[in-house]
């Protein structure tokens, strides 16, 4: 059975029987590293993880071209760390990334598209510290 991790304004771990919520408050309080340790611990006996990533989980400073931009979301680095950690677990088998809408905030759409591409790359094993990401203002 494939288990799904949804990244929205919080991290939600879903299977037919359990829901495990990690909210932004948890990330603020414990840090993204501790939260991902908890997520990975939850998945320790699982083999197939699907990542469903809603880009509006990121603060609109980093991804403005999305339908539901909410200030106070994940930072660029936190968002990537989630993807990097799930890749490093060796159990990530699939991913979808949603809510990228270049028609919204057209002047900044390239920034959102660049960030989306980086998130996908991070889920496939690329590390953002190994590359330069242009952030246009």
mmCIF file of C-alpha atoms in Angstrom:
data_model
loop_
_atom_site.group_PDB
_atom_site.id
_atom_site.type_symbol
_atom_site.label_atom_id
_atom_site.label_comp_id
_atom_site.label_asym_id
_atom_site.label_seq_id
_atom_site.Cartn_x
_atom_site.Cartn_y
_atom_site.Cartn_z
ATOM 1 C CA UNK A 1 0.000 0.000 0.000
ATOM 2 C CA UNK A 2 1.305 3.467 -0.878
ATOM 3 C CA UNK A 3 1.131 5.962 1.981
ATOM 4 C CA UNK A 4 0.665 9.639 1.162
ATOM 5 C CA UNK A 5 2.391 12.658 2.702
ATOM 6 C CA UNK A 6 0.588 15.906 1.921
ATOM 7 C CA UNK A 7 2.420 19.190 2.330
ATOM 8 C CA UNK A 8 -0.087 21.961 2.744
ATOM 9 C CA UNK A 9 0.096 24.568 5.515
ATOM 10 C CA UNK A 10 0.879 21.557 7.652
ATOM 11 C CA UNK A 11 2.333 18.134 6.987
ATOM 12 C CA UNK A 12 -0.361 15.481 6.906
ATOM 13 C CA UNK A 13 0.410 11.800 6.884
ATOM 14 C CA UNK A 14 -2.503 9.819 5.485
ATOM 15 C CA UNK A 15 -3.372 6.171 5.239
ATOM 16 C CA UNK A 16 -6.753 4.465 5.520
ATOM 17 C CA UNK A 17 -6.592 4.348 9.319
ATOM 18 C CA UNK A 18 -4.350 7.122 10.650
ATOM 19 C CA UNK A 19 -3.896 10.862 10.378
ATOM 20 C CA UNK A 20 -0.784 12.492 11.797
ATOM 21 C CA UNK A 21 -0.687 16.287 11.733
ATOM 22 C CA UNK A 22 2.418 18.434 11.931
ATOM 23 C CA UNK A 23 1.385 22.060 11.913
ATOM 24 C CA UNK A 24 3.381 25.217 11.222
ATOM 25 C CA UNK A 25 3.446 25.772 14.972
ATOM 26 C CA UNK A 26 5.343 22.474 15.336
ATOM 27 C CA UNK A 27 7.846 23.603 12.716
ATOM 28 C CA UNK A 28 8.225 26.955 14.499
ATOM 29 C CA UNK A 29 8.643 25.291 17.893
ATOM 30 C CA UNK A 30 10.808 22.264 17.048
ATOM 31 C CA UNK A 31 12.289 23.064 13.637
ATOM 32 C CA UNK A 32 11.800 21.304 10.343
ATOM 33 C CA UNK A 33 14.503 18.741 11.165
ATOM 34 C CA UNK A 34 12.679 17.469 14.251
ATOM 35 C CA UNK A 35 9.332 17.449 12.443
ATOM 36 C CA UNK A 36 10.789 15.402 9.581
ATOM 37 C CA UNK A 37 12.399 13.038 12.113
ATOM 38 C CA UNK A 38 8.870 12.456 13.450
ATOM 39 C CA UNK A 39 7.492 11.905 9.935
ATOM 40 C CA UNK A 40 10.303 9.480 9.077
ATOM 41 C CA UNK A 41 9.787 7.662 12.372
ATOM 42 C CA UNK A 42 6.100 7.311 11.540
ATOM 43 C CA UNK A 43 7.064 5.749 8.189
ATOM 44 C CA UNK A 44 9.810 3.457 9.509
ATOM 45 C CA UNK A 45 7.864 0.307 8.583
ATOM 46 C CA UNK A 46 6.506 1.626 5.267
ATOM 47 C CA UNK A 47 8.076 1.027 1.882
ATOM 48 C CA UNK A 48 6.103 3.261 -0.497
ATOM 49 C CA UNK A 49 5.567 6.963 0.171
ATOM 50 C CA UNK A 50 3.707 9.338 -2.140
ATOM 51 C CA UNK A 51 4.404 13.058 -1.647
ATOM 52 C CA UNK A 52 1.543 15.402 -2.520
ATOM 53 C CA UNK A 53 3.021 18.904 -2.364
ATOM 54 C CA UNK A 54 0.773 21.972 -2.438
ATOM 55 C CA UNK A 55 3.106 24.839 -3.336
ATOM 56 C CA UNK A 56 0.999 27.337 -1.415
ATOM 57 C CA UNK A 57 2.404 25.722 1.745
ATOM 58 C CA UNK A 58 5.378 27.975 1.019
ATOM 59 C CA UNK A 59 5.277 31.592 2.076
ATOM 60 C CA UNK A 60 4.154 33.717 -0.910
ATOM 61 C CA UNK A 61 7.495 35.532 -0.799
ATOM 62 C CA UNK A 62 8.959 32.344 -2.311
ATOM 63 C CA UNK A 63 5.979 31.163 -4.397
ATOM 64 C CA UNK A 64 3.594 34.045 -5.135
ATOM 65 C CA UNK A 65 1.843 32.572 -8.192
ATOM 66 C CA UNK A 66 -0.554 30.271 -6.426
ATOM 67 C CA UNK A 67 -4.275 30.287 -5.756
ATOM 68 C CA UNK A 68 -4.199 30.454 -1.958
ATOM 69 C CA UNK A 69 -1.132 32.400 -0.905
ATOM 70 C CA UNK A 70 -0.883 32.558 2.895
ATOM 71 C CA UNK A 71 1.788 34.562 4.688
ATOM 72 C CA UNK A 72 3.721 32.677 7.311
ATOM 73 C CA UNK A 73 4.139 29.495 5.317
ATOM 74 C CA UNK A 74 7.240 27.378 4.889
ATOM 75 C CA UNK A 75 10.505 29.018 3.900
ATOM 76 C CA UNK A 76 12.242 28.020 0.681
ATOM 77 C CA UNK A 77 14.744 25.957 2.681
ATOM 78 C CA UNK A 78 12.112 24.235 4.868
ATOM 79 C CA UNK A 79 10.112 23.301 1.792
ATOM 80 C CA UNK A 80 13.150 21.757 0.166
ATOM 81 C CA UNK A 81 14.233 19.987 3.317
ATOM 82 C CA UNK A 82 10.947 18.056 3.329
ATOM 83 C CA UNK A 83 11.632 16.799 -0.198
ATOM 84 C CA UNK A 84 15.295 16.046 0.543
ATOM 85 C CA UNK A 85 14.457 14.076 3.682
ATOM 86 C CA UNK A 86 11.765 12.006 2.011
ATOM 87 C CA UNK A 87 14.148 11.229 -0.851
ATOM 88 C CA UNK A 88 16.902 10.315 1.628
ATOM 89 C CA UNK A 89 14.530 7.879 3.352
ATOM 90 C CA UNK A 90 14.671 5.692 0.248
ATOM 91 C CA UNK A 91 10.908 5.183 0.469
ATOM 92 C CA UNK A 92 9.638 8.031 -1.737
ATOM 93 C CA UNK A 93 8.123 6.423 -4.815
ATOM 94 C CA UNK A 94 5.992 9.193 -6.330
ATOM 95 C CA UNK A 95 5.135 12.883 -6.070
ATOM 96 C CA UNK A 96 2.663 15.420 -7.340
ATOM 97 C CA UNK A 97 3.059 19.175 -7.010
ATOM 98 C CA UNK A 98 -0.052 21.329 -7.303
ATOM 99 C CA UNK A 99 -1.323 24.919 -7.151
ATOM 100 C CA UNK A 100 1.324 26.497 -9.394
ATOM 101 C CA UNK A 101 -0.626 29.102 -11.354
ATOM 102 C CA UNK A 102 1.544 31.341 -13.585
ATOM 103 C CA UNK A 103 -1.521 33.422 -14.509
ATOM 104 C CA UNK A 104 -1.631 34.794 -10.965
ATOM 105 C CA UNK A 105 0.996 37.421 -10.143
ATOM 106 C CA UNK A 106 2.376 37.147 -13.661
ATOM 107 C CA UNK A 107 5.360 39.361 -12.854
ATOM 108 C CA UNK A 108 6.542 36.807 -10.280
ATOM 109 C CA UNK A 109 5.370 33.620 -11.988
ATOM 110 C CA UNK A 110 8.889 32.674 -13.029
ATOM 111 C CA UNK A 111 9.920 32.632 -9.353
ATOM 112 C CA UNK A 112 7.105 30.203 -8.487
ATOM 113 C CA UNK A 113 7.940 27.961 -11.444
ATOM 114 C CA UNK A 114 11.641 27.965 -10.487
ATOM 115 C CA UNK A 115 10.779 27.014 -6.902
ATOM 116 C CA UNK A 116 8.444 24.239 -8.103
ATOM 117 C CA UNK A 117 11.204 22.814 -10.277
ATOM 118 C CA UNK A 118 13.635 22.918 -7.360
ATOM 119 C CA UNK A 119 11.159 21.099 -5.082
ATOM 120 C CA UNK A 120 10.722 18.359 -7.677
ATOM 121 C CA UNK A 121 14.489 18.144 -8.113
ATOM 122 C CA UNK A 122 14.974 17.867 -4.351
ATOM 123 C CA UNK A 123 12.474 14.999 -4.221
ATOM 124 C CA UNK A 124 14.595 13.298 -6.891
ATOM 125 C CA UNK A 125 17.867 13.655 -4.993
ATOM 126 C CA UNK A 126 19.236 17.038 -5.981
ATOM 127 C CA UNK A 127 20.385 19.215 -3.099
ATOM 128 C CA UNK A 128 19.810 22.946 -3.246
ATOM 129 C CA UNK A 129 23.153 23.631 -1.590
ATOM 130 C CA UNK A 130 24.804 22.173 -4.702
ATOM 131 C CA UNK A 131 23.245 24.720 -7.061
ATOM 132 C CA UNK A 132 22.454 28.391 -7.316
ATOM 133 C CA UNK A 133 18.762 29.293 -7.447
ATOM 134 C CA UNK A 134 17.946 32.733 -8.837
ATOM 135 C CA UNK A 135 15.364 34.537 -6.706
ATOM 136 C CA UNK A 136 13.934 37.401 -8.713
ATOM 137 C CA UNK A 137 12.357 40.306 -6.880
#
